[in-house]
Short mmCIF file of N, CA and C in Angstrom, two decimals:
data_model
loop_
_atom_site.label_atom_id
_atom_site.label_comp_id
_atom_site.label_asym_id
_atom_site.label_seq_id
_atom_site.Cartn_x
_atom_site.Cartn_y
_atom_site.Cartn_z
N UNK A 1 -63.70 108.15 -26.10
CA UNK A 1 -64.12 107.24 -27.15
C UNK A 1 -63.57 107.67 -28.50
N UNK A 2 -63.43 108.82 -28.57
CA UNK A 2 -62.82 109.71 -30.05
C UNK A 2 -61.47 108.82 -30.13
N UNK A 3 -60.61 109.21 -29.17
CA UNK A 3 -59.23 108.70 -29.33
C UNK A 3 -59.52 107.26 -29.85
N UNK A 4 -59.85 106.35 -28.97
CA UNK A 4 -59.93 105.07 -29.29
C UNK A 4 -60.19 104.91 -30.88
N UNK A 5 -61.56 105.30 -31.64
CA UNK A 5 -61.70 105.34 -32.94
C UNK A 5 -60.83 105.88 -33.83
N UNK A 6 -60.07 107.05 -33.32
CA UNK A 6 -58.71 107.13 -34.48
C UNK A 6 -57.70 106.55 -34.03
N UNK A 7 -57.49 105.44 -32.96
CA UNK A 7 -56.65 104.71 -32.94
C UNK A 7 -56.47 103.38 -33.96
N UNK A 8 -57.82 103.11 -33.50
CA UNK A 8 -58.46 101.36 -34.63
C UNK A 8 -57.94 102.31 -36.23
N UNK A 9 -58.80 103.41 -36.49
CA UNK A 9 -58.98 103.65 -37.81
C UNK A 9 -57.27 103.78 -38.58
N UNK A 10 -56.11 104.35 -37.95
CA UNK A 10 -55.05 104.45 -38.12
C UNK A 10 -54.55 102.84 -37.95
N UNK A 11 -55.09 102.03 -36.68
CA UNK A 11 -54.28 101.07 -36.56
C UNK A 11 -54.86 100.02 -37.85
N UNK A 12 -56.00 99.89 -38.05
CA UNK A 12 -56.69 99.65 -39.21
C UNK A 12 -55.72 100.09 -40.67
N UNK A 13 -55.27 100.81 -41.31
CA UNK A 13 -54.68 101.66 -41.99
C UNK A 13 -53.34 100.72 -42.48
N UNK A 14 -52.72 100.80 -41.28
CA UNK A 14 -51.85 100.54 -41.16
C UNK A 14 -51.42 99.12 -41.22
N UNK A 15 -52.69 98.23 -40.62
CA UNK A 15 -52.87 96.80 -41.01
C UNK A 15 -52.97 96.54 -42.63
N UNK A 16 -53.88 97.14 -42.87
CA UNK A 16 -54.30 96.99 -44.69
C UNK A 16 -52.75 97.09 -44.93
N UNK A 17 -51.77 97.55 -44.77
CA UNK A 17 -50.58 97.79 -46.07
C UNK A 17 -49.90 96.51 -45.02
N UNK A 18 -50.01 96.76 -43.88
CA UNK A 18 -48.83 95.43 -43.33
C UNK A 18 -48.97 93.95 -43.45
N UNK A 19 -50.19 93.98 -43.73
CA UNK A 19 -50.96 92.12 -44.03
C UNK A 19 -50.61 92.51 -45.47
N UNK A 20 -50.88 93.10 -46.30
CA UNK A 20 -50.47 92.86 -47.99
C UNK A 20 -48.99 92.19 -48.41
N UNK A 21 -48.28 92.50 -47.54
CA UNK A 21 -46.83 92.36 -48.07
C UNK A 21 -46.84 91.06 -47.66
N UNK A 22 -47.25 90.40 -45.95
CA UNK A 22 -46.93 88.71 -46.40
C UNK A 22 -47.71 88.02 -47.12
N UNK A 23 -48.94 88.46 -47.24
CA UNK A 23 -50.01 87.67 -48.09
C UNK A 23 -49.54 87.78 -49.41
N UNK A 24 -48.90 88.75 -50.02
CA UNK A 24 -48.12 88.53 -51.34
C UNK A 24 -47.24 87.35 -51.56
N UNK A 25 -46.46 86.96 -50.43
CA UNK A 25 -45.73 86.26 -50.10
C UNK A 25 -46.53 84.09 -50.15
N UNK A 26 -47.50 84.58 -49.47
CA UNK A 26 -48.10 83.02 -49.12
C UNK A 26 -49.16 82.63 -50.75
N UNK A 27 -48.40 82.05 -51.68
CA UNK A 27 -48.97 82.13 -52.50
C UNK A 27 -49.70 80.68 -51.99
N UNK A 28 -49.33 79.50 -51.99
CA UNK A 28 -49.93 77.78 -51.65
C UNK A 28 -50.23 78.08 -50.24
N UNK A 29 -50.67 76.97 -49.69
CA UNK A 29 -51.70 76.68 -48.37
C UNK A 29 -49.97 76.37 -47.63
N UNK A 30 -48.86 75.81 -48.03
CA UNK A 30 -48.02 75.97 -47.18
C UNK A 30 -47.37 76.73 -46.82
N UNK A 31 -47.38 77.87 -48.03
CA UNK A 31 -46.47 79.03 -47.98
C UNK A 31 -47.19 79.92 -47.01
N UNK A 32 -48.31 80.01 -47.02
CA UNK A 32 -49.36 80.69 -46.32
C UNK A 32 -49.29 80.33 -44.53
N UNK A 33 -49.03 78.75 -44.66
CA UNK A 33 -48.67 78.38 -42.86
C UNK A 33 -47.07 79.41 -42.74
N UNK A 34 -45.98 78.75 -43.24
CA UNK A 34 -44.97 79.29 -43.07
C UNK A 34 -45.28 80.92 -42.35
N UNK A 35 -45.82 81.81 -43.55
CA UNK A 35 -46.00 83.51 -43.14
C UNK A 35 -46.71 83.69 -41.81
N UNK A 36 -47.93 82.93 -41.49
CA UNK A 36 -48.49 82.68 -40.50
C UNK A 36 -47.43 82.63 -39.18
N UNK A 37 -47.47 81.13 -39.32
CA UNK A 37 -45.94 80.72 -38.33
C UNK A 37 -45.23 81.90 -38.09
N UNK A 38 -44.24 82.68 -38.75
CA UNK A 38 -43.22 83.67 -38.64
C UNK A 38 -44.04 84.46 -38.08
N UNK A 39 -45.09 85.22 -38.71
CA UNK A 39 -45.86 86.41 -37.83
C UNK A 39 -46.28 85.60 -36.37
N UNK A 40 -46.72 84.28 -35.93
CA UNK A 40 -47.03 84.32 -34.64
C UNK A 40 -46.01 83.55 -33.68
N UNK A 41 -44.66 82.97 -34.43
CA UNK A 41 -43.27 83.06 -33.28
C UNK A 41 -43.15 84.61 -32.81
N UNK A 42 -43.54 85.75 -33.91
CA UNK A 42 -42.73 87.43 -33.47
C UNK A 42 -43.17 87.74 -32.56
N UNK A 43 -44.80 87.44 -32.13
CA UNK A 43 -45.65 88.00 -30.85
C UNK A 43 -45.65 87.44 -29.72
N UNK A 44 -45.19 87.54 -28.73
CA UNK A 44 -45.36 86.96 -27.44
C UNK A 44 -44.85 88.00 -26.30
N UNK A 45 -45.85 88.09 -25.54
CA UNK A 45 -47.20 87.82 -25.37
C UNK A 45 -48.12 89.10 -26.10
N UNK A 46 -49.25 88.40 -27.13
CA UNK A 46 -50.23 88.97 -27.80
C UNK A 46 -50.76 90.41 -26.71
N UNK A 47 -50.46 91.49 -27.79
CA UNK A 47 -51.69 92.31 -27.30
C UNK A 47 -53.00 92.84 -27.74
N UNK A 48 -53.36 93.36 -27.79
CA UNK A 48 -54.87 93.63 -28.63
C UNK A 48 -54.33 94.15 -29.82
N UNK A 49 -53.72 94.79 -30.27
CA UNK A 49 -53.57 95.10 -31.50
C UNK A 49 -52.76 94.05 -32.46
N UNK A 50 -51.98 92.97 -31.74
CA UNK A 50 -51.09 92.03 -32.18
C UNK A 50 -52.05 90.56 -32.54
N UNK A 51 -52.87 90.46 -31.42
CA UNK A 51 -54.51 89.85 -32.19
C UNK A 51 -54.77 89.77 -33.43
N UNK A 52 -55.20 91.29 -33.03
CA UNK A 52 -56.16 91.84 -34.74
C UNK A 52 -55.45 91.66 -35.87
N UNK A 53 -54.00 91.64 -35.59
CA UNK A 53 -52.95 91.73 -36.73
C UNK A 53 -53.41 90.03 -37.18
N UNK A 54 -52.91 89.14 -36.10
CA UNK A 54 -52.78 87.96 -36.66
C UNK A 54 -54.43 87.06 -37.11
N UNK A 55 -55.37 88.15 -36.13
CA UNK A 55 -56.80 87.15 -37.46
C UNK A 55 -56.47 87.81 -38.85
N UNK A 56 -56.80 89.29 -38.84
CA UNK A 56 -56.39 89.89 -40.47
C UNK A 56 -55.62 89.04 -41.18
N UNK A 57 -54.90 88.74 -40.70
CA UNK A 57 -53.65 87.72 -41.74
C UNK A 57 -53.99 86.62 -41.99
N UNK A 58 -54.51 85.60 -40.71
CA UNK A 58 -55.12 84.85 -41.09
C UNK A 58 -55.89 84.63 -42.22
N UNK A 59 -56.93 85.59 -41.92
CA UNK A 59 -58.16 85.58 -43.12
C UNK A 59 -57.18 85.98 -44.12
N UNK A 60 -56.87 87.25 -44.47
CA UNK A 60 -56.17 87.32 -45.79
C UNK A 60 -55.46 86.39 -46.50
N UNK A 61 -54.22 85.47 -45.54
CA UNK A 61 -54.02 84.12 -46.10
C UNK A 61 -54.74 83.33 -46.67
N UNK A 62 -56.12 83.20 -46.09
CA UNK A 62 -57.24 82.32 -46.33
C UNK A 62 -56.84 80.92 -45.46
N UNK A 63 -56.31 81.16 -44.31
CA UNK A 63 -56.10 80.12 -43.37
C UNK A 63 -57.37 79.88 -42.25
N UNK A 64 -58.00 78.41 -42.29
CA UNK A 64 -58.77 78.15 -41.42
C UNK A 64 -58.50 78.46 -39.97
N UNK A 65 -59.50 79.52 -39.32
CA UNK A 65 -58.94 79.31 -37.77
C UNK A 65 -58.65 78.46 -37.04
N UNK A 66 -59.24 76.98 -37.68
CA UNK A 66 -58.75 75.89 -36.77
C UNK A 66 -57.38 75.95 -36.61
N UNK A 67 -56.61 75.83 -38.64
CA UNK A 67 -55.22 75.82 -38.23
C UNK A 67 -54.29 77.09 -37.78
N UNK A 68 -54.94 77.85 -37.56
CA UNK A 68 -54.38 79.20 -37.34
C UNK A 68 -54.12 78.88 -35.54
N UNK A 69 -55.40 78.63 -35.05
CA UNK A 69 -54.79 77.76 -33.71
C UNK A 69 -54.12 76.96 -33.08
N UNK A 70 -54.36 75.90 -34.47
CA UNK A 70 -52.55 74.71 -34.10
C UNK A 70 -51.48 75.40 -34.16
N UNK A 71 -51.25 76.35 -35.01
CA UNK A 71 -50.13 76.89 -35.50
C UNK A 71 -49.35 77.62 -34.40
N UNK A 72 -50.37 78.74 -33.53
CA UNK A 72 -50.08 79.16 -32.35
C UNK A 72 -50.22 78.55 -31.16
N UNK A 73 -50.60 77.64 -30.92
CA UNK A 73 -50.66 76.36 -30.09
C UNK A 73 -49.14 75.90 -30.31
N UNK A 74 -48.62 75.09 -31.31
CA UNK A 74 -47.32 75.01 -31.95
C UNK A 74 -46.20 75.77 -31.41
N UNK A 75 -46.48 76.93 -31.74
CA UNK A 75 -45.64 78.18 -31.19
C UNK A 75 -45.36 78.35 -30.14
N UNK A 76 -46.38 78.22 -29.16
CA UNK A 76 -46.45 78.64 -27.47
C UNK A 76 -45.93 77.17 -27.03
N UNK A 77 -45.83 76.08 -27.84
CA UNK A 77 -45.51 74.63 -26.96
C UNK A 77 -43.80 74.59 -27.33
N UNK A 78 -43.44 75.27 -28.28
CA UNK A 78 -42.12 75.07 -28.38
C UNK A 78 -41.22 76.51 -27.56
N UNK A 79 -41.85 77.25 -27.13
CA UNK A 79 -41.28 78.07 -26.08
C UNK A 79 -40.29 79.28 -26.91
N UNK A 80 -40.73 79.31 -28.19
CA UNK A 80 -39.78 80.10 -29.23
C UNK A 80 -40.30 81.51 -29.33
N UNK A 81 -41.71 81.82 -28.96
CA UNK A 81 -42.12 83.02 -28.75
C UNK A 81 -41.84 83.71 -27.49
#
């Protein structure tokens, strides 16, 4: 169980600085889909840590999960991930 907790806490860490740089980026609600979009064409197929990445971002964008689901819905229907 130790390992696991300095895994999150590092992988945690490491999220905080990696979600800052596109959320700098998504200043409007479209610019914000766009960063979205790009981070969830890169992942396929999601793993648990590639998840956590893309709610964090989500929220940090301030993107509704609804559209955070079209978006990857979107993604997985055009076969580009």
């Amino acid at each position: 169980m130790k390992g696991i907790k300095t895994w999150i806490a590092i992988a945690s860490g490491c999220l905080i600085t990696t979600v800052r740089r596109p959320v700098l980026k998504g200043r409007t609600p479209a610019q914000a889909a766009e960063v979205y979009t790009a981070s969830a064409w890169m992942l396929d197929p999601l793993s648990p840590p590639e998840r956590f990445y893309l709610d964090a971002l989500a929220r940090a964008l301030g993107l509704e999960a609804a559209l955070a689901q079209q978006i990857e819905a979107a993604v997985a229907a055009s076969g580009a991930a």
